[in-house]
Amino acid sequence: LRLYTSHFFRSMNSALRDQAVGGAAYAFPVTLVFLADAIRKLRAVAADAPGANGARDLWRGMASVVLGADFLREGGTEVAPMSTTSSFSVAVAYAVGNRAVTADGNEEPQRALLIKLRTQSFIDRGGDLSYLSCFPAEAEVCYPPLTYLAPTGAHEEVVHKGIKWTVVEVEPRFSS
């Protein structure tokens, strides 16, 4: 789990996503199985935590991502482990992370996506990795591969300080 919270997540997730679109064989199958199993076990441990059966919103911020109408209507499945955070400010930082700079030094307008994951109880949440994370301030809650994001129908687009923000509300679903 700790390894996934480091920059290794890029190698693991990129390879999975590339394979999903016809890339080479996946290099980390055993690591992926252990990670998914650990996330599910952490969810079970969370059942005994205070507030386990209360609603809680999680966030995922993504820079320069445009969701298609199909996702807004039908949802979609993340083939790789999916990092979310309980910290809105962390999600915002990820959503605006890589702003392009023009030749005159000004930042180009960009798109930023915030996905709001509505959870009703621990059963809808991934595993909280904060206690072992290389970056504990990120307040990471990780979902296993093949998590389905079902749109609730609530979404909004706003422009703020040259950034076109899209906020989409979803409900996460994954197998036990």
mmCIF file with all atom_site columns, N, CA, C and O in Angstrom, residues 60-67 71 91-92 94-96 110-115 163-168:
data_model
loop_
_atom_site.group_PDB
_atom_site.id
_atom_site.type_symbol
_atom_site.label_atom_id
_atom_site.label_alt_id
_atom_site.label_comp_id
_atom_site.label_asym_id
_atom_site.label_entity_id
_atom_site.label_seq_id
_atom_site.pdbx_PDB_ins_code
_atom_site.Cartn_x
_atom_site.Cartn_y
_atom_site.Cartn_z
_atom_site.occupancy
_atom_site.B_iso_or_equiv
_atom_site.pdbx_formal_charge
_atom_site.auth_seq_id
_atom_site.auth_comp_id
_atom_site.auth_asym_id
_atom_site.auth_atom_id
_atom_site.pdbx_PDB_model_num
ATOM 1   N N  . ARG A 1 60  ? -12.022 13.983 -6.342  1.00 0.00 ? 60  ARG A N  1
ATOM 2   C CA . ARG A 1 60  ? -10.939 13.620 -7.264  1.00 0.00 ? 60  ARG A CA 1
ATOM 3   C C  . ARG A 1 60  ? -10.764 14.803 -8.204  1.00 0.00 ? 60  ARG A C  1
ATOM 4   O O  . ARG A 1 60  ? -11.726 15.230 -8.860  1.00 0.00 ? 60  ARG A O  1
ATOM 5   N N  . GLY A 1 61  ? -9.568  15.355 -8.255  1.00 0.00 ? 61  GLY A N  1
ATOM 6   C CA . GLY A 1 61  ? -9.284  16.479 -9.132  1.00 0.00 ? 61  GLY A CA 1
ATOM 7   C C  . GLY A 1 61  ? -8.431  16.041 -10.305 1.00 0.00 ? 61  GLY A C  1
ATOM 8   O O  . GLY A 1 61  ? -7.465  15.310 -10.133 1.00 0.00 ? 61  GLY A O  1
ATOM 9   N N  . MET A 1 62  ? -8.796  16.485 -11.508 1.00 0.00 ? 62  MET A N  1
ATOM 10  C CA . MET A 1 62  ? -8.071  16.103 -12.717 1.00 0.00 ? 62  MET A CA 1
ATOM 11  C C  . MET A 1 62  ? -7.919  17.317 -13.626 1.00 0.00 ? 62  MET A C  1
ATOM 12  O O  . MET A 1 62  ? -8.899  17.995 -13.914 1.00 0.00 ? 62  MET A O  1
ATOM 13  N N  . ALA A 1 63  ? -6.690  17.563 -14.042 1.00 0.00 ? 63  ALA A N  1
ATOM 14  C CA . ALA A 1 63  ? -6.408  18.705 -14.908 1.00 0.00 ? 63  ALA A CA 1
ATOM 15  C C  . ALA A 1 63  ? -6.625  18.349 -16.379 1.00 0.00 ? 63  ALA A C  1
ATOM 16  O O  . ALA A 1 63  ? -6.349  17.225 -16.806 1.00 0.00 ? 63  ALA A O  1
ATOM 17  N N  . SER A 1 64  ? -7.119  19.298 -17.124 1.00 0.00 ? 64  SER A N  1
ATOM 18  C CA . SER A 1 64  ? -7.248  19.196 -18.580 1.00 0.00 ? 64  SER A CA 1
ATOM 19  C C  . SER A 1 64  ? -8.039  17.977 -19.036 1.00 0.00 ? 64  SER A C  1
ATOM 20  O O  . SER A 1 64  ? -7.721  17.370 -20.054 1.00 0.00 ? 64  SER A O  1
ATOM 21  N N  . VAL A 1 65  ? -9.036  17.590 -18.281 1.00 0.00 ? 65  VAL A N  1
ATOM 22  C CA . VAL A 1 65  ? -9.874  16.448 -18.635 1.00 0.00 ? 65  VAL A CA 1
ATOM 23  C C  . VAL A 1 65  ? -11.268 16.959 -18.973 1.00 0.00 ? 65  VAL A C  1
ATOM 24  O O  . VAL A 1 65  ? -11.828 17.775 -18.256 1.00 0.00 ? 65  VAL A O  1
ATOM 25  N N  . VAL A 1 66  ? -11.788 16.482 -20.088 1.00 0.00 ? 66  VAL A N  1
ATOM 26  C CA . VAL A 1 66  ? -13.145 16.837 -20.502 1.00 0.00 ? 66  VAL A CA 1
ATOM 27  C C  . VAL A 1 66  ? -13.962 15.547 -20.524 1.00 0.00 ? 66  VAL A C  1
ATOM 28  O O  . VAL A 1 66  ? -13.602 14.596 -21.223 1.00 0.00 ? 66  VAL A O  1
ATOM 29  N N  . LEU A 1 67  ? -15.019 15.512 -19.750 1.00 0.00 ? 67  LEU A N  1
ATOM 30  C CA . LEU A 1 67  ? -15.891 14.338 -19.736 1.00 0.00 ? 67  LEU A CA 1
ATOM 31  C C  . LEU A 1 67  ? -16.858 14.393 -20.904 1.00 0.00 ? 67  LEU A C  1
ATOM 32  O O  . LEU A 1 67  ? -17.399 15.445 -21.221 1.00 0.00 ? 67  LEU A O  1
ATOM 33  N N  . PHE A 1 71  ? -20.345 9.749  -20.377 1.00 0.00 ? 71  PHE A N  1
ATOM 34  C CA . PHE A 1 71  ? -20.031 9.604  -18.955 1.00 0.00 ? 71  PHE A CA 1
ATOM 35  C C  . PHE A 1 71  ? -21.085 10.299 -18.103 1.00 0.00 ? 71  PHE A C  1
ATOM 36  O O  . PHE A 1 71  ? -21.527 9.754  -17.094 1.00 0.00 ? 71  PHE A O  1
ATOM 37  N N  . ALA A 1 91  ? -7.890  18.164 -3.842  1.00 0.00 ? 91  ALA A N  1
ATOM 38  C CA . ALA A 1 91  ? -8.483  17.881 -5.151  1.00 0.00 ? 91  ALA A CA 1
ATOM 39  C C  . ALA A 1 91  ? -8.351  19.081 -6.079  1.00 0.00 ? 91  ALA A C  1
ATOM 40  O O  . ALA A 1 91  ? -8.031  18.934 -7.268  1.00 0.00 ? 91  ALA A O  1
ATOM 41  N N  . VAL A 1 92  ? -8.581  20.278 -5.562  1.00 0.00 ? 92  VAL A N  1
ATOM 42  C CA . VAL A 1 92  ? -8.442  21.493 -6.366  1.00 0.00 ? 92  VAL A CA 1
ATOM 43  C C  . VAL A 1 92  ? -6.996  21.636 -6.847  1.00 0.00 ? 92  VAL A C  1
ATOM 44  O O  . VAL A 1 92  ? -6.750  21.958 -8.011  1.00 0.00 ? 92  VAL A O  1
ATOM 45  N N  . TYR A 1 94  ? -4.827  19.282 -7.440  1.00 0.00 ? 94  TYR A N  1
ATOM 46  C CA . TYR A 1 94  ? -4.598  18.328 -8.532  1.00 0.00 ? 94  TYR A CA 1
ATOM 47  C C  . TYR A 1 94  ? -5.282  18.791 -9.815  1.00 0.00 ? 94  TYR A C  1
ATOM 48  O O  . TYR A 1 94  ? -4.765  18.608 -10.911 1.00 0.00 ? 94  TYR A O  1
ATOM 49  N N  . ALA A 1 95  ? -6.446  19.390 -9.686  1.00 0.00 ? 95  ALA A N  1
ATOM 50  C CA . ALA A 1 95  ? -7.201  19.821 -10.865 1.00 0.00 ? 95  ALA A CA 1
ATOM 51  C C  . ALA A 1 95  ? -6.527  20.963 -11.614 1.00 0.00 ? 95  ALA A C  1
ATOM 52  O O  . ALA A 1 95  ? -6.727  21.120 -12.809 1.00 0.00 ? 95  ALA A O  1
ATOM 53  N N  . VAL A 1 96  ? -5.723  21.763 -10.939 1.00 0.00 ? 96  VAL A N  1
ATOM 54  C CA . VAL A 1 96  ? -5.040  22.885 -11.600 1.00 0.00 ? 96  VAL A CA 1
ATOM 55  C C  . VAL A 1 96  ? -3.531  22.691 -11.640 1.00 0.00 ? 96  VAL A C  1
ATOM 56  O O  . VAL A 1 96  ? -2.801  23.610 -11.980 1.00 0.00 ? 96  VAL A O  1
ATOM 57  N N  . GLN A 1 110 ? -7.406  26.955 -18.816 1.00 0.00 ? 110 GLN A N  1
ATOM 58  C CA . GLN A 1 110 ? -7.435  25.499 -18.893 1.00 0.00 ? 110 GLN A CA 1
ATOM 59  C C  . GLN A 1 110 ? -8.752  24.981 -18.359 1.00 0.00 ? 110 GLN A C  1
ATOM 60  O O  . GLN A 1 110 ? -9.556  25.724 -17.817 1.00 0.00 ? 110 GLN A O  1
ATOM 61  N N  . ARG A 1 111 ? -8.914  23.692 -18.486 1.00 0.00 ? 111 ARG A N  1
ATOM 62  C CA . ARG A 1 111 ? -10.086 23.013 -17.944 1.00 0.00 ? 111 ARG A CA 1
ATOM 63  C C  . ARG A 1 111 ? -9.657  22.248 -16.709 1.00 0.00 ? 111 ARG A C  1
ATOM 64  O O  . ARG A 1 111 ? -8.572  21.690 -16.662 1.00 0.00 ? 111 ARG A O  1
ATOM 65  N N  . ALA A 1 112 ? -10.509 22.232 -15.738 1.00 0.00 ? 112 ALA A N  1
ATOM 66  C CA . ALA A 1 112 ? -10.251 21.488 -14.514 1.00 0.00 ? 112 ALA A CA 1
ATOM 67  C C  . ALA A 1 112 ? -11.513 20.713 -14.157 1.00 0.00 ? 112 ALA A C  1
ATOM 68  O O  . ALA A 1 112 ? -12.620 21.237 -14.245 1.00 0.00 ? 112 ALA A O  1
ATOM 69  N N  . LEU A 1 113 ? -11.318 19.472 -13.770 1.00 0.00 ? 113 LEU A N  1
ATOM 70  C CA . LEU A 1 113 ? -12.438 18.604 -13.435 1.00 0.00 ? 113 LEU A CA 1
ATOM 71  C C  . LEU A 1 113 ? -12.370 18.234 -11.958 1.00 0.00 ? 113 LEU A C  1
ATOM 72  O O  . LEU A 1 113 ? -11.315 17.828 -11.458 1.00 0.00 ? 113 LEU A O  1
ATOM 73  N N  . LEU A 1 114 ? -13.479 18.394 -11.278 1.00 0.00 ? 114 LEU A N  1
ATOM 74  C CA . LEU A 1 114 ? -13.618 17.906 -9.909  1.00 0.00 ? 114 LEU A CA 1
ATOM 75  C C  . LEU A 1 114 ? -14.742 16.878 -9.908  1.00 0.00 ? 114 LEU A C  1
ATOM 76  O O  . LEU A 1 114 ? -15.856 17.169 -10.351 1.00 0.00 ? 114 LEU A O  1
ATOM 77  N N  . ILE A 1 115 ? -14.411 15.689 -9.456  1.00 0.00 ? 115 ILE A N  1
ATOM 78  C CA . ILE A 1 115 ? -15.428 14.652 -9.303  1.00 0.00 ? 115 ILE A CA 1
ATOM 79  C C  . ILE A 1 115 ? -15.738 14.550 -7.819  1.00 0.00 ? 115 ILE A C  1
ATOM 80  O O  . ILE A 1 115 ? -14.846 14.344 -6.997  1.00 0.00 ? 115 ILE A O  1
ATOM 81  N N  . ILE A 1 163 ? -10.098 29.606 -15.478 1.00 0.00 ? 163 ILE A N  1
ATOM 82  C CA . ILE A 1 163 ? -10.181 28.145 -15.523 1.00 0.00 ? 163 ILE A CA 1
ATOM 83  C C  . ILE A 1 163 ? -11.641 27.751 -15.667 1.00 0.00 ? 163 ILE A C  1
ATOM 84  O O  . ILE A 1 163 ? -12.507 28.242 -14.938 1.00 0.00 ? 163 ILE A O  1
ATOM 85  N N  . LYS A 1 164 ? -11.912 26.878 -16.628 1.00 0.00 ? 164 LYS A N  1
ATOM 86  C CA . LYS A 1 164 ? -13.260 26.354 -16.790 1.00 0.00 ? 164 LYS A CA 1
ATOM 87  C C  . LYS A 1 164 ? -13.375 25.091 -15.932 1.00 0.00 ? 164 LYS A C  1
ATOM 88  O O  . LYS A 1 164 ? -12.761 24.075 -16.225 1.00 0.00 ? 164 LYS A O  1
ATOM 89  N N  . TRP A 1 165 ? -14.132 25.207 -14.853 1.00 0.00 ? 165 TRP A N  1
ATOM 90  C CA . TRP A 1 165 ? -14.313 24.124 -13.906 1.00 0.00 ? 165 TRP A CA 1
ATOM 91  C C  . TRP A 1 165 ? -15.554 23.317 -14.256 1.00 0.00 ? 165 TRP A C  1
ATOM 92  O O  . TRP A 1 165 ? -16.605 23.869 -14.525 1.00 0.00 ? 165 TRP A O  1
ATOM 93  N N  . THR A 1 166 ? -15.417 22.004 -14.214 1.00 0.00 ? 166 THR A N  1
ATOM 94  C CA . THR A 1 166 ? -16.552 21.104 -14.309 1.00 0.00 ? 166 THR A CA 1
ATOM 95  C C  . THR A 1 166 ? -16.587 20.315 -13.011 1.00 0.00 ? 166 THR A C  1
ATOM 96  O O  . THR A 1 166 ? -15.579 19.733 -12.611 1.00 0.00 ? 166 THR A O  1
ATOM 97  N N  . VAL A 1 167 ? -17.723 20.332 -12.347 1.00 0.00 ? 167 VAL A N  1
ATOM 98  C CA . VAL A 1 167 ? -17.912 19.566 -11.115 1.00 0.00 ? 167 VAL A CA 1
ATOM 99  C C  . VAL A 1 167 ? -19.013 18.547 -11.383 1.00 0.00 ? 167 VAL A C  1
ATOM 100 O O  . VAL A 1 167 ? -20.119 18.918 -11.780 1.00 0.00 ? 167 VAL A O  1
ATOM 101 N N  . VAL A 1 168 ? -18.682 17.283 -11.217 1.00 0.00 ? 168 VAL A N  1
ATOM 102 C CA . VAL A 1 168 ? -19.614 16.193 -11.492 1.00 0.00 ? 168 VAL A CA 1
ATOM 103 C C  . VAL A 1 168 ? -19.774 15.358 -10.234 1.00 0.00 ? 168 VAL A C  1
ATOM 104 O O  . VAL A 1 168 ? -18.785 14.983 -9.609  1.00 0.00 ? 168 VAL A O  1
#
